[in-house]
Coordinates of C-alpha atoms and ligand atoms in Angstrom, one line a residue:
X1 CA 76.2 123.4 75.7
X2 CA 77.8 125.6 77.8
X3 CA 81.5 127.7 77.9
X4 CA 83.6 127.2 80.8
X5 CA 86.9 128.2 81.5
X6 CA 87.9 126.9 84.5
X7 CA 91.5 128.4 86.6
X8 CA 92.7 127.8 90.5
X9 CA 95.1 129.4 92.3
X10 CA 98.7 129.1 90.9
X11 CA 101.2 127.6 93.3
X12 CA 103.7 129.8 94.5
X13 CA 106.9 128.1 93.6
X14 CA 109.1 128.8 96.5
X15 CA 108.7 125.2 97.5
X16 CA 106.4 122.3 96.6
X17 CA 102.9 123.4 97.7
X18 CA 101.8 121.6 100.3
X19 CA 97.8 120.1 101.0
X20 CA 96.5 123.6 101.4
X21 CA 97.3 124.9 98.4
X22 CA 97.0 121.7 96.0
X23 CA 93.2 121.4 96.8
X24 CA 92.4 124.4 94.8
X25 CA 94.4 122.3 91.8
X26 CA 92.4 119.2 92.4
X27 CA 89.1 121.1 92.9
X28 CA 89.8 122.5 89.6
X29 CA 90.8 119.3 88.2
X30 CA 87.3 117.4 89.7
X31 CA 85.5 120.5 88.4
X32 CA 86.7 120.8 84.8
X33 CA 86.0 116.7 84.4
X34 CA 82.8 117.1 85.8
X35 CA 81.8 119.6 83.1
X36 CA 83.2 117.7 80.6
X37 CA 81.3 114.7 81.4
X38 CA 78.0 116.6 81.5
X39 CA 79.2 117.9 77.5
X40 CA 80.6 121.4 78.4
X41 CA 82.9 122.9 76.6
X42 CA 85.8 123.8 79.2
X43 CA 89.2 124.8 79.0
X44 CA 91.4 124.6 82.6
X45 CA 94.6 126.3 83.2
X46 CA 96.7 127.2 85.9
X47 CA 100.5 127.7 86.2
X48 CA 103.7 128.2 88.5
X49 CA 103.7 131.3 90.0
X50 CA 107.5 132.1 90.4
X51 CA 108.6 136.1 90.4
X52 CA 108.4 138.3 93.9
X53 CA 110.4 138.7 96.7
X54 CA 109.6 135.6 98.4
X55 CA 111.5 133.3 95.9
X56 CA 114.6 135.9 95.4
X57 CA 115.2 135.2 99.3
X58 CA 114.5 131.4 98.8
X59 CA 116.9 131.3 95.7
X60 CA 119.5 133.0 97.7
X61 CA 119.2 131.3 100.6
X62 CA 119.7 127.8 98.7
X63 CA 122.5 129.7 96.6
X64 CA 121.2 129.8 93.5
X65 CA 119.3 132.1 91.2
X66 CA 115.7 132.6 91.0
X67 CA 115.2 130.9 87.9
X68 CA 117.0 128.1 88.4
X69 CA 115.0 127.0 91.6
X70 CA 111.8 127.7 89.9
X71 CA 113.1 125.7 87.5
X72 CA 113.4 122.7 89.0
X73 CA 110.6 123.4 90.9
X74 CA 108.4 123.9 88.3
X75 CA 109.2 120.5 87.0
X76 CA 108.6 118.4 90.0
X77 CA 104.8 120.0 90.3
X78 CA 104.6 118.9 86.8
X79 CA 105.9 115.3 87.7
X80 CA 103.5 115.0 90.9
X81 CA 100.4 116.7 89.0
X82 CA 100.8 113.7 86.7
X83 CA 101.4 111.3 90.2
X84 CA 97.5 112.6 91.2
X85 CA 95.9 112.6 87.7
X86 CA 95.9 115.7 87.5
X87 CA 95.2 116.7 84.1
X88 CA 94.4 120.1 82.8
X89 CA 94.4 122.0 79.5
X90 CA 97.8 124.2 80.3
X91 CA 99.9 123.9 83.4
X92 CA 102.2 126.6 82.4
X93 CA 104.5 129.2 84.6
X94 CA 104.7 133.1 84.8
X95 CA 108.3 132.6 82.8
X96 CA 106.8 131.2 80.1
X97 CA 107.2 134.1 77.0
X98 CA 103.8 134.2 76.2
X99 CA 102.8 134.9 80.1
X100 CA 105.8 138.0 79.8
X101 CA 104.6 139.3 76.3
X102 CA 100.6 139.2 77.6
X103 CA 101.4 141.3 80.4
X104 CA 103.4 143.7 78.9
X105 CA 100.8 144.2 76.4
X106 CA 97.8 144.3 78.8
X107 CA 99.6 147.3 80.7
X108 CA 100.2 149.2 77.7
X109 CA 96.7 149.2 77.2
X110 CA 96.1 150.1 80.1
X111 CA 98.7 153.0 80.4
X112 CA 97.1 154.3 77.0
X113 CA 93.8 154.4 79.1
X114 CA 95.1 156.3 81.4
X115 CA 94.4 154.1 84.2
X116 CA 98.6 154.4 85.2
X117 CA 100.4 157.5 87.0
X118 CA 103.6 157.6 88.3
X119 CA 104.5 159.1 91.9
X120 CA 107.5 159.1 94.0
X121 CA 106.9 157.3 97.0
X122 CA 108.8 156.9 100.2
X123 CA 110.1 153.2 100.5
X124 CA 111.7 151.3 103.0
X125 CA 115.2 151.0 102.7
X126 CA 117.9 149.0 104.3
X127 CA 121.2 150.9 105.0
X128 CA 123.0 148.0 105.9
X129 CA 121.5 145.8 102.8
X130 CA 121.9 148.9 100.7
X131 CA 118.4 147.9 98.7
X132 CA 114.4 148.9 98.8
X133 CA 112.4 146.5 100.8
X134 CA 108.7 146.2 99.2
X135 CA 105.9 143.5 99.8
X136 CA 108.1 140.5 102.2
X137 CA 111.3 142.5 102.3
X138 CA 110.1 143.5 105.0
X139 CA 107.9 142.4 108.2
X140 CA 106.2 144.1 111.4
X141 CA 102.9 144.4 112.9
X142 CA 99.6 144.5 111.1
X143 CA 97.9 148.2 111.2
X144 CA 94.2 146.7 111.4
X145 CA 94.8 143.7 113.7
X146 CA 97.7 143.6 115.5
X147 CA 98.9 140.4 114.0
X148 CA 102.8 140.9 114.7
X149 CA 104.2 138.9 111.9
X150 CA 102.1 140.6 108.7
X151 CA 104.3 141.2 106.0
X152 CA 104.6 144.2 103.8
X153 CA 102.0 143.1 101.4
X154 CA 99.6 141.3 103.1
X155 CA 98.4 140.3 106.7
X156 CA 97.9 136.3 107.0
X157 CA 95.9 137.4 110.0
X158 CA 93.3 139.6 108.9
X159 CA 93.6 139.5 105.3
X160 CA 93.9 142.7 103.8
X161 CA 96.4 144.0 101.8
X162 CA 99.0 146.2 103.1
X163 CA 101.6 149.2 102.3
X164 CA 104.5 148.3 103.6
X165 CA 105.0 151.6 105.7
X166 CA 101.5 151.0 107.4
X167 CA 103.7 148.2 109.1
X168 CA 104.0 149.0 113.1
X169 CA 107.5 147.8 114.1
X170 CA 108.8 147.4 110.6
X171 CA 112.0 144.8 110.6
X172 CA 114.1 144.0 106.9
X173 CA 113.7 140.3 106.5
X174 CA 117.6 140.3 105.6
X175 CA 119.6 141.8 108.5
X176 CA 116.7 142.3 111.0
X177 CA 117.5 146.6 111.5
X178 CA 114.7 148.7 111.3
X179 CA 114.4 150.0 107.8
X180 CA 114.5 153.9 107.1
X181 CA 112.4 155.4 104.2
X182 CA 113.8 156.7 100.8
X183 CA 112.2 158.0 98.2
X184 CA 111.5 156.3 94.5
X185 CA 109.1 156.7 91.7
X186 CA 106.6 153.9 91.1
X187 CA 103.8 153.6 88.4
X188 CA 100.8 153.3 89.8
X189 CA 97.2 151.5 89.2
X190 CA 94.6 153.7 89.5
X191 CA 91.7 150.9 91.4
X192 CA 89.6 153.5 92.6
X193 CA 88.0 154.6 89.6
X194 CA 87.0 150.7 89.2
X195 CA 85.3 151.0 92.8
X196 CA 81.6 151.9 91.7
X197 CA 81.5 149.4 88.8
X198 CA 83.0 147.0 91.1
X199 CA 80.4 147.7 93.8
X200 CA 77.9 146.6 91.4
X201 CA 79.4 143.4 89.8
X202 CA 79.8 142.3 93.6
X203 CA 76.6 142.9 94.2
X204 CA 74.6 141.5 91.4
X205 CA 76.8 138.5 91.4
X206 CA 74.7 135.8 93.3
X207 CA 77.3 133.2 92.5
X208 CA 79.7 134.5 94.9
X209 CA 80.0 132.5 98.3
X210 CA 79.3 134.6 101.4
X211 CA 82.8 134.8 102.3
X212 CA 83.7 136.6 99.3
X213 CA 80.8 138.7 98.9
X214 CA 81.0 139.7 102.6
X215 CA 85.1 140.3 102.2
X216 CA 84.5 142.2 98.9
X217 CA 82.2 144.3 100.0
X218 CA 83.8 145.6 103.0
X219 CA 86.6 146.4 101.5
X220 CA 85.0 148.6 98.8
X221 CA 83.0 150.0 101.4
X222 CA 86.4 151.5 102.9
X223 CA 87.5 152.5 100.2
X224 CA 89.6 151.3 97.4
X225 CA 93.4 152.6 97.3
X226 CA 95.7 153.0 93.9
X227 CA 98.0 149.9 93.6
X228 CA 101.4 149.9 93.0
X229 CA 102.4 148.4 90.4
X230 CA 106.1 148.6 89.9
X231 CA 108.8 147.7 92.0
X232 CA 112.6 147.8 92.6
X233 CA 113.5 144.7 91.7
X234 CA 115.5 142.3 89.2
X235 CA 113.0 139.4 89.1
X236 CA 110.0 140.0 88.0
X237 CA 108.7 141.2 84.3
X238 CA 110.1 144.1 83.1
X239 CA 107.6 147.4 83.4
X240 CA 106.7 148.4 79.8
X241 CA 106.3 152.5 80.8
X242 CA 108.3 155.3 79.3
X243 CA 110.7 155.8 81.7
X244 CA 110.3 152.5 84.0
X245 CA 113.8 150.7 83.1
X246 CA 114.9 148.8 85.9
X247 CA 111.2 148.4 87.3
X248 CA 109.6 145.3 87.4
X249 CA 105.5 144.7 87.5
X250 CA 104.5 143.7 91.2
X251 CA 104.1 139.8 91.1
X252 CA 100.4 140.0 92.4
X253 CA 99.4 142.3 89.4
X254 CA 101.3 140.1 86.9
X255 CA 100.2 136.7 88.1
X256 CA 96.7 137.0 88.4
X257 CA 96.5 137.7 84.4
X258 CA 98.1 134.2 83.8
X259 CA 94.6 133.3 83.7
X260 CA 94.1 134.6 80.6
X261 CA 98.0 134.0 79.3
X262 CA 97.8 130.4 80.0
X263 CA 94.7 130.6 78.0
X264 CA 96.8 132.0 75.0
X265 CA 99.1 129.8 75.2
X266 CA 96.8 126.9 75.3
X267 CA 95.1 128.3 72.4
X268 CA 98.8 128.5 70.2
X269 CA 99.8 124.7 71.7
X270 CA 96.8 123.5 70.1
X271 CA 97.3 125.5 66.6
X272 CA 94.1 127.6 66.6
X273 CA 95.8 131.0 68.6
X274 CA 92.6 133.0 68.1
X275 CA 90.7 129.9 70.1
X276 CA 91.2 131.5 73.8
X277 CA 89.2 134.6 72.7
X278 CA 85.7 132.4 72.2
X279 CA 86.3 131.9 76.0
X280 CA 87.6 134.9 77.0
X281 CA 85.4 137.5 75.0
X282 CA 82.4 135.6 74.7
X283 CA 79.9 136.8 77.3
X284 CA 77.9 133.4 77.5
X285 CA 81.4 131.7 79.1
X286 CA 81.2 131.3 83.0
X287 CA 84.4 132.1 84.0
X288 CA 85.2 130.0 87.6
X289 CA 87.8 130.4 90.2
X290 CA 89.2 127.7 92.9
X291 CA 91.2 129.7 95.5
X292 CA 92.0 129.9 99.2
X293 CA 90.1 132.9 101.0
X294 CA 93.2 134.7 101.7
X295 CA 93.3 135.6 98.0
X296 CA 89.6 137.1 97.4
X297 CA 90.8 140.7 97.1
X298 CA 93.0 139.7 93.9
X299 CA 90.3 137.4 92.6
X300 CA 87.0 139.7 93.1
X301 CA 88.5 143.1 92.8
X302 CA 91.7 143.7 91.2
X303 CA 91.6 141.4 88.6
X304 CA 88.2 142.4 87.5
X305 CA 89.9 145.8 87.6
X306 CA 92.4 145.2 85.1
X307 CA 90.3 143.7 82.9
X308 CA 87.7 146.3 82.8
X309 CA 91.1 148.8 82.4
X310 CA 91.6 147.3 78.4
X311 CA 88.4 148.2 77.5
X312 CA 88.3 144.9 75.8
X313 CA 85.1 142.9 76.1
X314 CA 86.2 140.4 78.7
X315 CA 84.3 138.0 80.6
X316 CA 84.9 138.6 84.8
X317 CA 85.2 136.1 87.1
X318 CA 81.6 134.4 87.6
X319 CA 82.3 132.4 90.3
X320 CA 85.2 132.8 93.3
X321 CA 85.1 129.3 94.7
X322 CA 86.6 130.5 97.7
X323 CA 87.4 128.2 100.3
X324 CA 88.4 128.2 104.0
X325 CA 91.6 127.1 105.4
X326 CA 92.9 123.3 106.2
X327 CA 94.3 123.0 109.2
X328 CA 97.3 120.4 110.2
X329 CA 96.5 119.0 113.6
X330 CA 94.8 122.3 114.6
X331 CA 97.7 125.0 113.1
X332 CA 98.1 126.8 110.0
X333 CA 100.4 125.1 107.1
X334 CA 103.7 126.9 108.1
X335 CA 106.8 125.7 105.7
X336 CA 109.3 127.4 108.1
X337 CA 107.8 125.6 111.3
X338 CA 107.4 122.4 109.3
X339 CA 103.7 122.1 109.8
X340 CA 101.6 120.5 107.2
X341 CA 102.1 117.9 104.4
X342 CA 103.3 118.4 101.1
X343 CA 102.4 116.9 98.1
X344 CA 105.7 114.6 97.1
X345 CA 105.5 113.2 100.9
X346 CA 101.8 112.9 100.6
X347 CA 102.4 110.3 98.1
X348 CA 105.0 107.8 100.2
X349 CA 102.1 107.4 102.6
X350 CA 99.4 106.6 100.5
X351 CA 98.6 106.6 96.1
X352 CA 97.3 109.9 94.8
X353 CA 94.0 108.6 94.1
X354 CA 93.2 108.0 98.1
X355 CA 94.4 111.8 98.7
X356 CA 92.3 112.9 95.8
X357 CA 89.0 111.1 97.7
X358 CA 90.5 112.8 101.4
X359 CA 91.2 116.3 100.2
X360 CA 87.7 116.6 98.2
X361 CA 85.9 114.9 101.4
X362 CA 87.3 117.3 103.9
X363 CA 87.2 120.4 101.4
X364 CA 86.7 123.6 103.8
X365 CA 83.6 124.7 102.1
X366 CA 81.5 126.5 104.7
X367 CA 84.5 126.8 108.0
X368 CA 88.2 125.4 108.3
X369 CA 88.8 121.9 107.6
X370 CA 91.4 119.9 110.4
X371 CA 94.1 117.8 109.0
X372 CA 94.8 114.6 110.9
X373 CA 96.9 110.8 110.2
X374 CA 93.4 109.4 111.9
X375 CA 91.2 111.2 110.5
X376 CA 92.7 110.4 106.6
X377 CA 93.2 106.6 107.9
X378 CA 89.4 106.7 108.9
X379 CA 88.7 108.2 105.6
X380 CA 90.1 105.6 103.8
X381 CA 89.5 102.7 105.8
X382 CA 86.1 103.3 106.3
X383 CA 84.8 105.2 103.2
X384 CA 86.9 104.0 100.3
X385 CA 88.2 100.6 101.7
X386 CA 84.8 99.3 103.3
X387 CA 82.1 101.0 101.9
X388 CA 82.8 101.9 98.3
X389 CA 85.5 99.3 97.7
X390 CA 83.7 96.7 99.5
X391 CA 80.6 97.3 98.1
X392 CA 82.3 97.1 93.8
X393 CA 84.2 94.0 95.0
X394 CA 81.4 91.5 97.0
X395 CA 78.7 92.7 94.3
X396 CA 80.8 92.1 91.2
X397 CA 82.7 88.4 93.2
X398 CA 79.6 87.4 93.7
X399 CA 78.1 87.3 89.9
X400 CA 81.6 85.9 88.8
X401 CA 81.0 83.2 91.1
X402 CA 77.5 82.1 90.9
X403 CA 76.3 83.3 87.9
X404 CA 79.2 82.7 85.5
X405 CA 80.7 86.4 85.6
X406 CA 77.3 87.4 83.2
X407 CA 75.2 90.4 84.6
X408 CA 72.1 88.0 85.9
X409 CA 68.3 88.5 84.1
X410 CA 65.8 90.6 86.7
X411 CA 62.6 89.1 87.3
X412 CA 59.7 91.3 89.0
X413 CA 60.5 93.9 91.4
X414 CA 59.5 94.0 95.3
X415 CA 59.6 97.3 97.3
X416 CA 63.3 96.9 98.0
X417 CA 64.3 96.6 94.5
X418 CA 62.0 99.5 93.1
X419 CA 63.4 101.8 95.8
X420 CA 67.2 101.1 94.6
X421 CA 66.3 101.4 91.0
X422 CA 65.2 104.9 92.1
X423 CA 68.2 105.8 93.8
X424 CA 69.9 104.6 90.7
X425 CA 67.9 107.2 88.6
X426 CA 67.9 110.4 90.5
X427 CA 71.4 109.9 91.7
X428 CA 72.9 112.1 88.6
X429 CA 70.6 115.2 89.1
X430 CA 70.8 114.7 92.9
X431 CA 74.7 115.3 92.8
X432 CA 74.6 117.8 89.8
X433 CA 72.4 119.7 91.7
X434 CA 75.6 120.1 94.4
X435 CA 78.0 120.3 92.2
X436 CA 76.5 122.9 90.2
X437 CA 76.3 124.8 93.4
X438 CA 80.5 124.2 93.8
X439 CA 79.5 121.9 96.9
X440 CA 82.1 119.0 95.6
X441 CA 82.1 117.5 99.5
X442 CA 78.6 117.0 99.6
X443 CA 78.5 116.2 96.3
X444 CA 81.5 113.1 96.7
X445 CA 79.4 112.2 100.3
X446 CA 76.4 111.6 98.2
X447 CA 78.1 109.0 95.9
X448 CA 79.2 107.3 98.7
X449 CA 76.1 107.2 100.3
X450 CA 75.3 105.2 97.4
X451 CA 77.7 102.5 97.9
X452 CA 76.5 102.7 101.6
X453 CA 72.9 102.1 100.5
X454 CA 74.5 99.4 97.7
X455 CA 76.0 97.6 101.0
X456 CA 72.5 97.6 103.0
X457 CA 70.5 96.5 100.3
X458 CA 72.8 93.5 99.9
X459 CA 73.0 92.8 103.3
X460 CA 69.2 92.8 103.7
X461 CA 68.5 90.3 100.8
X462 CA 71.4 88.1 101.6
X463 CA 71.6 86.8 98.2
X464 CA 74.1 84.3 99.3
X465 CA 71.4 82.4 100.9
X466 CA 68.9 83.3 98.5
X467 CA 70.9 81.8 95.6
X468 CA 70.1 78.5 97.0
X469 CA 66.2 79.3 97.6
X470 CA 65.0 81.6 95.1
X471 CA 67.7 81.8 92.2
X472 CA 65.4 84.9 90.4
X473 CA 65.2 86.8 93.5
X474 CA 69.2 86.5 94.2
X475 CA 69.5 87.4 90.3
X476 CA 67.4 90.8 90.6
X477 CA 69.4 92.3 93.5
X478 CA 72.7 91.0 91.4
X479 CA 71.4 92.9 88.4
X480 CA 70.8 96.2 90.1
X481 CA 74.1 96.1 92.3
X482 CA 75.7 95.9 89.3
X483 CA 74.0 98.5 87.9
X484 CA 74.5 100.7 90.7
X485 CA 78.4 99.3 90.2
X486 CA 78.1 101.1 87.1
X487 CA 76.4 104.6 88.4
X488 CA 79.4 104.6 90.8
X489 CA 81.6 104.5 88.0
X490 CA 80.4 107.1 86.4
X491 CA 79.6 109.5 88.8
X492 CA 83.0 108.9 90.6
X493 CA 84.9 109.5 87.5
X494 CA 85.7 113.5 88.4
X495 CA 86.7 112.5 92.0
X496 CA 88.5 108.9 91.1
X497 CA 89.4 108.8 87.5
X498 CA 91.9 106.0 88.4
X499 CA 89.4 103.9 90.3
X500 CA 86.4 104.4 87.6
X501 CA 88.7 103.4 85.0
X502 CA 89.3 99.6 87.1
X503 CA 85.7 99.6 87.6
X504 CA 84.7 100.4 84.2
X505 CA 87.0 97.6 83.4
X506 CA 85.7 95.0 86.0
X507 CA 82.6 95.7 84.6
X508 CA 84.3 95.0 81.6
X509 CA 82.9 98.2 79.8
X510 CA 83.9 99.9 76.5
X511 CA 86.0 102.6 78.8
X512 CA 86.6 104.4 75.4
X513 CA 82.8 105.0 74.9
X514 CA 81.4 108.5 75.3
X515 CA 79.6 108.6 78.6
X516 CA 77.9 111.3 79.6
X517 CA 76.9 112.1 83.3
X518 CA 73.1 111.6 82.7
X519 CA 73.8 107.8 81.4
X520 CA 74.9 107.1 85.3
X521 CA 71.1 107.2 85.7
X522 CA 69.8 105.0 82.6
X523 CA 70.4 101.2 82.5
X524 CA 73.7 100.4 81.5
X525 CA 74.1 96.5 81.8
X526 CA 72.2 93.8 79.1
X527 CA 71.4 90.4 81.0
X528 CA 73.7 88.4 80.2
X529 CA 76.6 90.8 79.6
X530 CA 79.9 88.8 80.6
X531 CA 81.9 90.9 83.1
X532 CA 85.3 91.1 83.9
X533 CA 88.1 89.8 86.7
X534 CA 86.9 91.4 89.8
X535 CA 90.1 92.5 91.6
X536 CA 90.0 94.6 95.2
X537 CA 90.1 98.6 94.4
X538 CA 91.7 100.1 97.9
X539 CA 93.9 98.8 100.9
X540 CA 93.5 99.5 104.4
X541 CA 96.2 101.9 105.5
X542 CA 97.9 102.7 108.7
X543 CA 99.3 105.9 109.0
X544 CA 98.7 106.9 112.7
X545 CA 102.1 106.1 113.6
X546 CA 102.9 109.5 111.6
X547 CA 101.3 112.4 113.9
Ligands
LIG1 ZN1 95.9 142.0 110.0
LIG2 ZN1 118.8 144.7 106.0

């Protein structure tokens, strides 16, 4: 049995998160059940991300304090995570003490190390504002690509992480002047002594997807710079350095290690509080990542960094699931030009389970992904309405109504019948083998393939005019679609837990029994065994009306 701990990218709490950034929370989700299924030990955990300057101007703008909206926000993603099924180990929030006292701790240790200088730097300031502007205080033109809306911390263009002074054209975010620069001591990180070690991990890591690898390795190539690690501001957690009152830690460097606090805090909820550190320290755990690719740097370099700064014996990130961007009708997500979809509208156009099925079967695994009404109408309409649904609901009508709702007795086996029993068998180790290679949208195309191949096999024995020729014959193909009824339930279950639960209970399965992945390939069903009420699992939807 293997040790998993299993994290995605914590939504930034300055509003809902929209499509974009819940697929790395339902990725994780689908992951972490999938590994439980197979018998893994896993613990997933992922959190609110609420301090930095992009939520003090939110909060002010809305005329209230920080904490208060990521209050309230925090507690709608809690409501809606439960709305998609979402269920992982710790959904928790930088706020939460143990996050704070983690933290603090971790860059003691570090500071004893010696891995943290101070300097004075030269800031922008705003005369008019009378305050520092760091990271999206303050806006301007990227250095490296011209982009004319990269922010102080980071270019949405290119990628890379930025000083705020490298801006071209720099503008405060508050009054629009042009900034001047002031000077102000800051505790730095010292990254470049990490850069050879780093170098290597990158490079003997074969997990890595090319996009990582190739970003990671470019950038350590040019040349890793010290990180700043304090900043001017209220909101945040407090710097623990001699000397740092007043300073808080950058939000980057602090919410990246909520990883590893959440894990804690799992670990004290569930009354064993040493329990995180057989993940964490335990060089046998594979340590996985579901994030968008705009956040590589933090999950391949810098938090590696910091963990290799403790000098404990903790387990780096094994693999950086690190996915492209989805698209909305061709444009980025954009809050402020109302592009996209979030996820509390999401669900007054359709139930979570059908986004759950969309989001996984348009994941932007090897290039961008494009977000359309007609394309998630097809998706569902096609895919879940005609082929899977259709498929559960004709094969499992049809033994309630003409052979007394029991599973009917197979006789011998033709060609046709031999060939689905095979696909019945292989069909666990076929989508292992692409799940175990973090491919979940070839792995969720392959089940439904199944149902297709379900459909055809039906279709080509026509057991509804068989039943009045050849009863046996009508009864074999009615005892493997149910059976491959069954493998659909259990190999769905990481993608449709809602849907295999109805199945399992159509079917009318012990749903409490422990199923592992590998019994989706065995025979499931005695002759004989009385199903249940066979009820329609999907709608047709029409959404087009929306774009
Ligand atoms: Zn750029
Ligand atoms: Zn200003």
């Amino acid at each position: 049995m293997g040790r998993w701990v299993v994290n995605s990218a914590w939504p930034y709490v300055n509003s809902l998160p929209h499509l974009g950034t819940f697929i790395h929370l339902l990725s994780a989700d689908v992951y972490a059940r999938y590994l439980r299924l197979k018998g893994e030990e896993v613990i997933a955990v992922t959190g609110s991300d609420e301090h930095g300057t992009p939520i003090e101007v939110e909060a002010i703008r809305k005329g209230v304090t920080p904490r208060q909206l990521t209050d309230q926000i925090h507690k709608q993603i809690c409501e809606l995570l439960e709305a998609y099924n979402i269920r992982l180990d710790n959904y928790t929030r930088t706020e939460s003490p143990v996050h704070i006292r983690y933290t603090q701790e971790l860059y003691r240790k570090v500071y004893e190390n010696g891995y943290i200088y101070t300097q004075n730097v030269n800031l922008p300031y705003c005369e008019t504002d009378k305050r520092f502007l760091p990271d999206r205080f303050v806006e301007g033109t990227c250095p490296h690509c011209g982009y004319e809306q990269a922010r102080g911390d980071q270019c949405d263009s290119c990628g890379r992480v930025l000083d705020p002074l490298e801006l071209i054209r720099p503008k405060c975010v508050f009054c629009g002047g042009t900034p001047t620069v002031k000077s102000s001591t800051h505790w730095f990180f010292d990254l470049p002594k990490f850069r050879d070690r780093l170098s290597t991990i990158v490079r003997e890591n074969k997990q890595l997807p090319e996009n990582a690898r190739n970003f990671s390795l470019r950038w350590l190539e040019e040349g890793l710079k010290p990180r700043a690690l304090t900043r001017d501001n209220k909101w945040g957690i407090p710097a623990p350095f001699p000397g740092a009152e007043g300073k808080t830690i950058y939000v980057w460097l602090e919410a990246v290690l909520g990883y590893v606090s959440a894990s804690i805090e799992w670990a004290e909820k569930s009354g064993r509080p040493e329990a995180w550190k057989d993940f964490w320290f335990n060089q046998d755990t594979k340590n996985v990542h579901f994030i968008g690719k705009d956040n590589i740097p933090f999950h391949v370099i810098i938090f590696p960094a910091l963990l290799l700064a403790t000098h404990d014996p903790y387990v780096l990130p094994w693999q950086v699931s690190s996915t492209e961007f989805i698209l909305f009708d061709g444009q980025k997500f954009s809050k402020s030009n109302k592009i996209g979809v979030w996820i509390d509208d999401a669900l007054k156009v359709a139930p979570g389970e059908y986004w759950r099925y969309v989001l996984i079967a348009i994941r932007p695994e090897a290039r961008d992904a494009n977000f359309t009404w007609r394309d998630f109408e097809s998706h569902v309409n096609t895919e879940l309405n005609d082929v899977l649904g259709n498929f559960v609901h004709r094969t499992l009508t049809f033994v309630n109504n003409h052979f007394d709702s029991a599973v009917p007795k197979p006789g011998s086996l033709d060609e046709k019948d031999q060939a689905i029993k095979k696909l019945i068998e292989e069909a666990p180790t076929k989508v292992a083998s692409l799940l175990d290679d973090f491919q979940l949208r070839n792995g969720l195309a392959t089940i439904i393939e199944l149902a297709r191949a379900g459909n055809q096999y039906l279709s080509e024995r026509e057991p509804w005019h068989l039943i009045k020729t050849d009863r046996g014959k009508a009864g074999t193909t009615l005892y493997f679609a149910s059976e491959l009824v069954r493998t659909l339930g259990i190999l769905l279950s990481p993608f449709l837990p809602e849907t295999t639960h109805q199945i399992q209970e159509q079917l009318n399965l012990n749903t409490t029994d422990n199923i592992t992945w590998w019994d989706a390939g065995k025979p499931g069903l005695e002759p004989g065994h009385k199903i249940g009420k066979p009820t329609p699992l999907f709608h047709k939807i029409t959404v087009s009306k929306q774009s």
